[in-house]
Amino acid sequence: MKQIILFLVLALTLVSCGTRKGYFSIEGRFLNLNQGEFYVYSTDGLINGIDTIKVNGGRFAREIPCTRRGTLILVFPNFSEQPIFAEPGEGVDIKADASHLKQMEVTGTDDNKLMTAFRQATAMASPPETVSRAEHFIRDNAGSPVAIYLLRKYFIKNDASADLKKAKELLEIIAKEQPQNGNVTRLKNNLNILSNANVGSRLPRIKATDIAGNTITEGNFKGKTSIIFTWATWNYDSENMKRRINSLIQQANGNYAALGVNVDASRKTCEDAVKRDNIHFPNISDGMLFDSKLMATLGLHAVPENIIIDTKGKIIAKNVAIDDLEKYIK
């Protein structure tokens, strides 16, 4: 009898632990979203490709293989993105109103609680105020992966507030607190590359193969005003930009050039989208997602992002809004 009781206690203990060893669980519930799906990908290679999470009756649950700490990005039906910080054997519970995702509450680990606090504190803040709060957060929580995420988002990726000098300063603070974190080392290397692929500098030397098997180098853009941009089938804004650029390039009679860098996990997904939209410029899909060497060389880290190059090979603009593209490509 004692053995049976001991077995039951052990079983209940294992169940109460929640997530299996080597996995990270995401579960929760939505208001104003009864049925549907959203997506998850990783910015640091924790998972490969894009995973789908189904919503049924407003609830969802998903276990994701996880052998180390990492950052996951949830992509919602309105195309907004929110980070989740994963740890092996742990899990999070999400409560959110699908119409107010900036106020999403995530509990379960300390890092996700920190991110929730920042998200909610800046939900109604102006962009400059949000950037200021991000800097204070990074200085106060440099040992957290949240600090790395905020550094990328507000000091590197965001063209309106990109400040590479400040980013390097804050990254040094993070590096002191996370000396063994390989992602910090890679980010340092990327910052050095970004400095060489900034507005006013020349287009870096590149070499890649497009989905048609053609070799693409910086020579493809010689003598033409050109745009290089990132896109993915799961990102509405980038799909819209791809179609708009295609239309502009067709009207340009060969005087302008474009290159799409696809961030989908599957090359076939890229090929199908290019064929469906009758795209007339080359596209590269190496299956490396955000670890693409070409993206790193060009200083591109998100979707959608773009760089504009003049006829002499100089970068003259970055992250141009879709409605402003015609200023450069007519």
CSV table of C-alpha atoms in Angstrom, one decimal:
chain,number,residue,atom,x,y,z
A,1,MET,CA,0.0,0.0,0.0
A,2,LYS,CA,2.8,2.4,0.9
A,3,GLN,CA,4.4,1.7,-2.5
A,4,ILE,CA,1.2,2.5,-4.3
A,5,ILE,CA,0.8,5.8,-2.4
A,6,LEU,CA,4.5,6.6,-3.1
A,7,PHE,CA,3.9,6.0,-6.8
A,8,LEU,CA,0.8,8.2,-6.9
A,9,VAL,CA,2.7,11.0,-5.1
A,10,LEU,CA,5.5,10.7,-7.5
A,11,ALA,CA,3.2,10.8,-10.5
A,12,LEU,CA,1.3,13.8,-9.2
A,13,THR,CA,4.7,15.5,-8.6
A,14,LEU,CA,5.8,14.9,-12.2
A,15,VAL,CA,2.4,16.2,-13.5
A,16,SER,CA,2.7,19.3,-11.3
A,17,CYS,CA,6.1,20.0,-12.8
A,18,GLY,CA,4.3,20.8,-16.1
A,19,THR,CA,6.7,20.8,-19.0
A,20,ARG,CA,8.8,17.8,-19.9
A,21,LYS,CA,12.5,18.0,-19.6
A,22,GLY,CA,14.0,19.3,-22.9
A,23,TYR,CA,10.9,21.2,-23.8
A,24,PHE,CA,9.3,24.6,-23.2
A,25,SER,CA,5.6,25.0,-23.1
A,26,ILE,CA,3.5,28.0,-24.3
A,27,GLU,CA,-0.2,28.0,-23.3
A,28,GLY,CA,-2.8,30.5,-22.6
A,29,ARG,CA,-6.0,32.1,-23.8
A,30,PHE,CA,-7.2,35.0,-25.9
A,31,LEU,CA,-10.1,37.3,-25.7
A,32,ASN,CA,-11.6,38.3,-29.1
A,33,LEU,CA,-10.0,35.4,-30.9
A,34,ASN,CA,-12.0,32.2,-30.6
A,35,GLN,CA,-10.5,30.3,-33.6
A,36,GLY,CA,-7.4,30.8,-35.5
A,37,GLU,CA,-3.6,30.4,-35.4
A,38,PHE,CA,-0.4,32.3,-34.8
A,39,TYR,CA,3.2,31.6,-35.5
A,40,VAL,CA,6.5,31.3,-33.6
A,41,TYR,CA,10.1,31.5,-34.8
A,42,SER,CA,13.4,32.1,-33.0
A,43,THR,CA,15.9,34.9,-33.4
A,44,ASP,CA,18.8,32.9,-32.1
A,45,GLY,CA,18.4,29.5,-33.6
A,46,LEU,CA,16.5,27.9,-30.7
A,47,ILE,CA,14.1,26.3,-33.2
A,48,ASN,CA,14.4,25.9,-37.0
A,49,GLY,CA,11.9,27.5,-39.2
A,50,ILE,CA,8.4,28.7,-38.4
A,51,ASP,CA,6.1,26.8,-36.1
A,52,THR,CA,2.3,27.1,-36.0
A,53,ILE,CA,0.2,27.4,-32.8
A,54,LYS,CA,-3.5,26.7,-33.1
A,55,VAL,CA,-6.2,28.6,-31.2
A,56,ASN,CA,-9.4,26.7,-30.4
A,57,GLY,CA,-12.1,28.1,-28.2
A,58,GLY,CA,-9.8,31.0,-27.4
A,59,ARG,CA,-7.2,28.7,-25.9
A,60,PHE,CA,-3.9,27.3,-27.1
A,61,ALA,CA,-1.1,25.1,-25.9
A,62,ARG,CA,2.2,24.0,-27.5
A,63,GLU,CA,5.4,22.3,-26.4
A,64,ILE,CA,8.5,23.3,-28.2
A,65,PRO,CA,11.9,21.4,-28.1
A,66,CYS,CA,14.2,23.4,-25.9
A,67,THR,CA,17.7,22.4,-24.7
A,68,ARG,CA,19.0,25.9,-23.8
A,69,ARG,CA,17.8,29.4,-23.1
A,70,GLY,CA,16.6,31.3,-26.1
A,71,THR,CA,14.3,33.9,-27.6
A,72,LEU,CA,11.0,33.0,-29.4
A,73,ILE,CA,9.0,35.5,-31.4
A,74,LEU,CA,5.2,35.1,-31.6
A,75,VAL,CA,3.6,36.5,-34.8
A,76,PHE,CA,-0.1,37.2,-34.4
A,77,PRO,CA,-2.9,37.5,-37.0
A,78,ASN,CA,-2.6,41.3,-37.0
A,79,PHE,CA,1.1,40.8,-37.9
A,80,SER,CA,2.4,42.2,-34.6
A,81,GLU,CA,5.2,40.4,-32.9
A,82,GLN,CA,5.9,39.7,-29.2
A,83,PRO,CA,8.9,38.0,-27.6
A,84,ILE,CA,8.9,35.0,-25.3
A,85,PHE,CA,12.0,33.9,-23.4
A,86,ALA,CA,12.4,30.2,-23.3
A,87,GLU,CA,14.1,27.9,-20.7
A,88,PRO,CA,14.4,24.1,-20.8
A,89,GLY,CA,11.8,22.4,-18.7
A,90,GLU,CA,9.9,25.6,-18.1
A,91,GLY,CA,6.7,27.2,-19.5
A,92,VAL,CA,4.7,30.3,-19.7
A,93,ASP,CA,1.0,31.2,-19.4
A,94,ILE,CA,-0.3,34.0,-21.7
A,95,LYS,CA,-3.3,36.1,-21.1
A,96,ALA,CA,-4.2,38.6,-23.9
A,97,ASP,CA,-6.9,40.5,-25.6
A,98,ALA,CA,-6.3,40.0,-29.3
A,99,SER,CA,-7.2,43.6,-29.9
A,100,HIS,CA,-4.7,45.0,-27.4
A,101,LEU,CA,-1.7,42.7,-27.7
A,102,LYS,CA,0.7,45.4,-26.3
A,103,GLN,CA,-0.8,44.7,-22.9
A,104,MET,CA,-0.3,41.0,-23.2
A,105,GLU,CA,0.6,39.4,-19.8
A,106,VAL,CA,3.1,36.5,-19.7
A,107,THR,CA,3.9,34.7,-16.5
A,108,GLY,CA,6.0,31.6,-15.7
A,109,THR,CA,9.6,32.8,-15.7
A,110,ASP,CA,11.4,35.8,-14.3
A,111,ASP,CA,12.5,37.0,-17.8
A,112,ASN,CA,9.0,36.9,-19.2
A,113,LYS,CA,7.7,38.8,-16.1
A,114,LEU,CA,10.3,41.4,-16.8
A,115,MET,CA,9.2,41.7,-20.4
A,116,THR,CA,5.5,41.9,-19.4
A,117,ALA,CA,6.3,44.8,-17.0
A,118,PHE,CA,8.2,46.6,-19.7
A,119,ARG,CA,5.5,45.9,-22.3
A,120,GLN,CA,2.7,47.2,-20.1
A,121,ALA,CA,4.7,50.2,-18.9
A,122,THR,CA,5.3,51.4,-22.5
A,123,ALA,CA,1.9,50.4,-24.0
A,124,MET,CA,0.8,54.1,-24.1
A,125,ALA,CA,4.3,55.7,-24.2
A,126,SER,CA,5.5,57.8,-27.1
A,127,PRO,CA,8.4,56.3,-29.2
A,128,PRO,CA,11.1,58.5,-27.7
A,129,GLU,CA,9.9,57.7,-24.2
A,130,THR,CA,9.8,54.0,-25.0
A,131,VAL,CA,13.4,54.2,-26.2
A,132,SER,CA,14.5,56.0,-23.1
A,133,ARG,CA,12.8,53.4,-20.9
A,134,ALA,CA,14.4,50.6,-22.9
A,135,GLU,CA,17.9,52.1,-22.2
A,136,HIS,CA,17.2,52.3,-18.5
A,137,PHE,CA,15.8,48.7,-18.5
A,138,ILE,CA,19.0,47.4,-20.3
A,139,ARG,CA,21.3,49.1,-17.7
A,140,ASP,CA,19.3,47.8,-14.8
A,141,ASN,CA,18.8,44.2,-16.2
A,142,ALA,CA,21.9,43.6,-18.3
A,143,GLY,CA,22.0,39.9,-17.3
A,144,SER,CA,18.6,39.1,-18.8
A,145,PRO,CA,18.0,38.0,-22.4
A,146,VAL,CA,15.3,40.7,-22.4
A,147,ALA,CA,18.1,43.3,-22.5
A,148,ILE,CA,19.4,41.8,-25.7
A,149,TYR,CA,16.0,41.8,-27.3
A,150,LEU,CA,15.3,45.4,-26.4
A,151,LEU,CA,18.8,46.4,-27.6
A,152,ARG,CA,18.1,44.9,-31.0
A,153,LYS,CA,14.6,46.3,-31.2
A,154,TYR,CA,15.2,49.9,-30.1
A,155,PHE,CA,18.8,50.6,-30.9
A,156,ILE,CA,19.6,48.5,-33.9
A,157,LYS,CA,16.6,47.4,-35.9
A,158,ASN,CA,14.4,50.5,-35.5
A,159,ASP,CA,15.4,53.0,-38.2
A,160,ALA,CA,13.7,55.8,-36.4
A,161,SER,CA,15.8,55.4,-33.3
A,162,ALA,CA,18.8,53.3,-34.5
A,163,ASP,CA,21.8,54.5,-32.6
A,164,LEU,CA,24.8,52.2,-33.2
A,165,LYS,CA,27.1,54.2,-30.9
A,166,LYS,CA,24.6,53.8,-28.0
A,167,ALA,CA,24.0,50.2,-29.0
A,168,LYS,CA,27.7,49.4,-28.7
A,169,GLU,CA,27.9,51.2,-25.3
A,170,LEU,CA,24.9,49.2,-24.0
A,171,LEU,CA,26.2,45.9,-25.4
A,172,GLU,CA,29.4,46.3,-23.5
A,173,ILE,CA,27.3,46.5,-20.3
A,174,ILE,CA,25.4,43.4,-21.3
A,175,ALA,CA,28.7,41.5,-22.2
A,176,LYS,CA,30.1,42.1,-18.7
A,177,GLU,CA,27.0,40.4,-17.2
A,178,GLN,CA,26.8,37.7,-19.9
A,179,PRO,CA,30.4,36.9,-20.8
A,180,GLN,CA,29.7,33.3,-21.9
A,181,ASN,CA,26.7,34.2,-24.1
A,182,GLY,CA,27.5,33.4,-27.8
A,183,ASN,CA,24.6,35.6,-28.9
A,184,VAL,CA,26.3,38.6,-27.4
A,185,THR,CA,29.5,37.9,-29.3
A,186,ARG,CA,27.5,37.5,-32.6
A,187,LEU,CA,25.7,40.7,-31.9
A,188,LYS,CA,29.0,42.5,-31.5
A,189,ASN,CA,30.2,41.2,-34.8
A,190,ASN,CA,26.9,42.3,-36.4
A,191,LEU,CA,27.2,45.8,-35.0
A,192,ASN,CA,30.7,46.1,-36.6
A,193,ILE,CA,29.1,44.9,-40.0
A,194,LEU,CA,26.2,47.4,-39.5
A,195,SER,CA,28.7,50.2,-39.2
A,196,ASN,CA,30.1,49.3,-42.6
A,197,ALA,CA,26.6,48.9,-44.2
A,198,ASN,CA,25.2,52.2,-42.9
A,199,VAL,CA,23.8,55.1,-44.9
A,200,GLY,CA,26.7,56.9,-46.6
A,201,SER,CA,28.9,53.7,-46.9
A,202,ARG,CA,29.4,51.6,-50.0
A,203,LEU,CA,27.4,48.4,-50.6
A,204,PRO,CA,29.5,45.5,-49.0
A,205,ARG,CA,30.8,42.8,-51.3
A,206,ILE,CA,28.2,40.0,-51.5
A,207,LYS,CA,27.9,36.6,-53.2
A,208,ALA,CA,24.8,34.5,-53.2
A,209,THR,CA,22.7,32.2,-55.4
A,210,ASP,CA,19.1,33.1,-56.2
A,211,ILE,CA,16.2,30.6,-56.5
A,212,ALA,CA,16.8,30.4,-60.2
A,213,GLY,CA,20.4,29.3,-59.7
A,214,ASN,CA,22.0,32.6,-60.8
A,215,THR,CA,24.9,34.1,-58.9
A,216,ILE,CA,24.2,37.5,-57.3
A,217,THR,CA,27.0,39.9,-56.5
A,218,GLU,CA,27.3,43.6,-55.8
A,219,GLY,CA,28.0,43.9,-59.6
A,220,ASN,CA,24.4,43.2,-60.3
A,221,PHE,CA,23.5,46.7,-59.0
A,222,LYS,CA,26.3,48.6,-60.8
A,223,GLY,CA,25.0,51.7,-62.5
A,224,LYS,CA,21.4,51.3,-61.3
A,225,THR,CA,19.4,52.7,-58.4
A,226,SER,CA,18.6,49.5,-56.4
A,227,ILE,CA,16.7,48.2,-53.5
A,228,ILE,CA,17.5,45.1,-51.4
A,229,PHE,CA,14.8,44.1,-49.0
A,230,THR,CA,13.7,41.2,-46.7
A,231,TRP,CA,10.4,39.5,-46.9
A,232,ALA,CA,8.5,36.5,-45.7
A,233,THR,CA,5.1,35.0,-46.6
A,234,TRP,CA,4.0,35.2,-43.0
A,235,ASN,CA,4.6,39.0,-42.9
A,236,TYR,CA,1.9,41.1,-44.6
A,237,ASP,CA,3.9,44.3,-44.8
A,238,SER,CA,6.8,42.6,-46.5
A,239,GLU,CA,4.5,40.8,-48.9
A,240,ASN,CA,2.9,44.1,-49.8
A,241,MET,CA,6.4,45.7,-50.3
A,242,LYS,CA,7.4,42.8,-52.5
A,243,ARG,CA,4.4,43.4,-54.8
A,244,ARG,CA,4.9,47.2,-54.8
A,245,ILE,CA,8.6,46.9,-55.7
A,246,ASN,CA,7.7,44.4,-58.5
A,247,SER,CA,5.3,46.9,-60.0
A,248,LEU,CA,7.8,49.7,-59.8
A,249,ILE,CA,10.6,47.7,-61.3
A,250,GLN,CA,8.4,46.6,-64.2
A,251,GLN,CA,7.7,50.3,-64.9
A,252,ALA,CA,11.4,51.3,-64.7
A,253,ASN,CA,12.4,49.7,-68.1
A,254,GLY,CA,15.6,48.2,-66.7
A,255,ASN,CA,16.9,51.4,-65.1
A,256,TYR,CA,16.4,50.1,-61.6
A,257,ALA,CA,17.2,46.8,-59.8
A,258,ALA,CA,15.8,44.9,-56.9
A,259,LEU,CA,16.8,41.9,-54.8
A,260,GLY,CA,14.5,40.1,-52.4
A,261,VAL,CA,16.0,38.2,-49.4
A,262,ASN,CA,13.4,35.7,-48.3
A,263,VAL,CA,13.3,34.6,-44.6
A,264,ASP,CA,10.9,31.7,-44.9
A,265,ALA,CA,12.2,28.3,-43.6
A,266,SER,CA,11.3,26.6,-46.9
A,267,ARG,CA,12.8,27.5,-50.3
A,268,LYS,CA,9.7,26.0,-51.9
A,269,THR,CA,7.5,28.5,-50.0
A,270,CYS,CA,9.6,31.3,-51.5
A,271,GLU,CA,9.4,29.8,-55.0
A,272,ASP,CA,5.6,29.4,-54.8
A,273,ALA,CA,5.1,33.0,-53.6
A,274,VAL,CA,7.4,34.3,-56.4
A,275,LYS,CA,5.5,32.4,-59.0
A,276,ARG,CA,2.1,33.3,-57.6
A,277,ASP,CA,2.9,37.0,-57.7
A,278,ASN,CA,4.8,36.9,-61.0
A,279,ILE,CA,7.8,38.5,-59.5
A,280,HIS,CA,10.3,39.9,-62.0
A,281,PHE,CA,13.5,40.4,-59.9
A,282,PRO,CA,15.8,37.8,-58.3
A,283,ASN,CA,15.1,36.4,-54.8
A,284,ILE,CA,17.4,34.5,-52.4
A,285,SER,CA,16.2,31.9,-50.0
A,286,ASP,CA,18.9,30.0,-48.2
A,287,GLY,CA,16.7,28.5,-45.4
A,288,MET,CA,18.9,30.2,-42.7
A,289,LEU,CA,16.1,32.5,-41.6
A,290,PHE,CA,17.5,35.3,-39.5
A,291,ASP,CA,20.9,33.6,-39.4
A,292,SER,CA,21.4,34.3,-43.1
A,293,LYS,CA,25.0,35.4,-43.8
A,294,LEU,CA,23.8,37.7,-46.5
A,295,MET,CA,21.4,39.5,-44.1
A,296,ALA,CA,24.3,40.0,-41.6
A,297,THR,CA,26.6,41.3,-44.3
A,298,LEU,CA,23.9,43.8,-45.4
A,299,GLY,CA,23.1,44.8,-41.9
A,300,LEU,CA,19.5,43.5,-42.2
A,301,HIS,CA,18.0,41.8,-39.1
A,302,ALA,CA,14.2,41.9,-39.4
A,303,VAL,CA,11.2,41.7,-41.8
A,304,PRO,CA,10.6,43.9,-43.5
A,305,GLU,CA,13.8,45.9,-43.9
A,306,ASN,CA,15.5,47.4,-46.9
A,307,ILE,CA,18.4,49.4,-48.1
A,308,ILE,CA,18.5,51.7,-51.2
A,309,ILE,CA,21.7,51.9,-53.3
A,310,ASP,CA,22.5,54.7,-55.8
A,311,THR,CA,24.1,54.2,-59.2
A,312,LYS,CA,27.6,54.5,-57.7
A,313,GLY,CA,27.1,51.7,-55.2
A,314,LYS,CA,26.6,54.0,-52.1
A,315,ILE,CA,23.8,53.2,-49.6
A,316,ILE,CA,21.6,56.3,-49.6
A,317,ALA,CA,18.7,55.1,-47.4
A,318,LYS,CA,17.6,52.3,-45.1
A,319,ASN,CA,14.2,51.0,-44.1
A,320,VAL,CA,12.3,53.3,-46.5
A,321,ALA,CA,8.5,53.1,-45.9
A,322,ILE,CA,6.5,51.5,-48.6
A,323,ASP,CA,4.8,54.7,-49.6
A,324,ASP,CA,8.1,56.5,-50.0
A,325,LEU,CA,9.7,54.0,-52.4
A,326,GLU,CA,8.7,55.9,-55.5
A,327,LYS,CA,11.0,58.7,-54.4
A,328,TYR,CA,13.9,56.4,-55.2
A,329,ILE,CA,12.4,54.0,-57.8
A,330,LYS,CA,10.2,55.8,-60.4
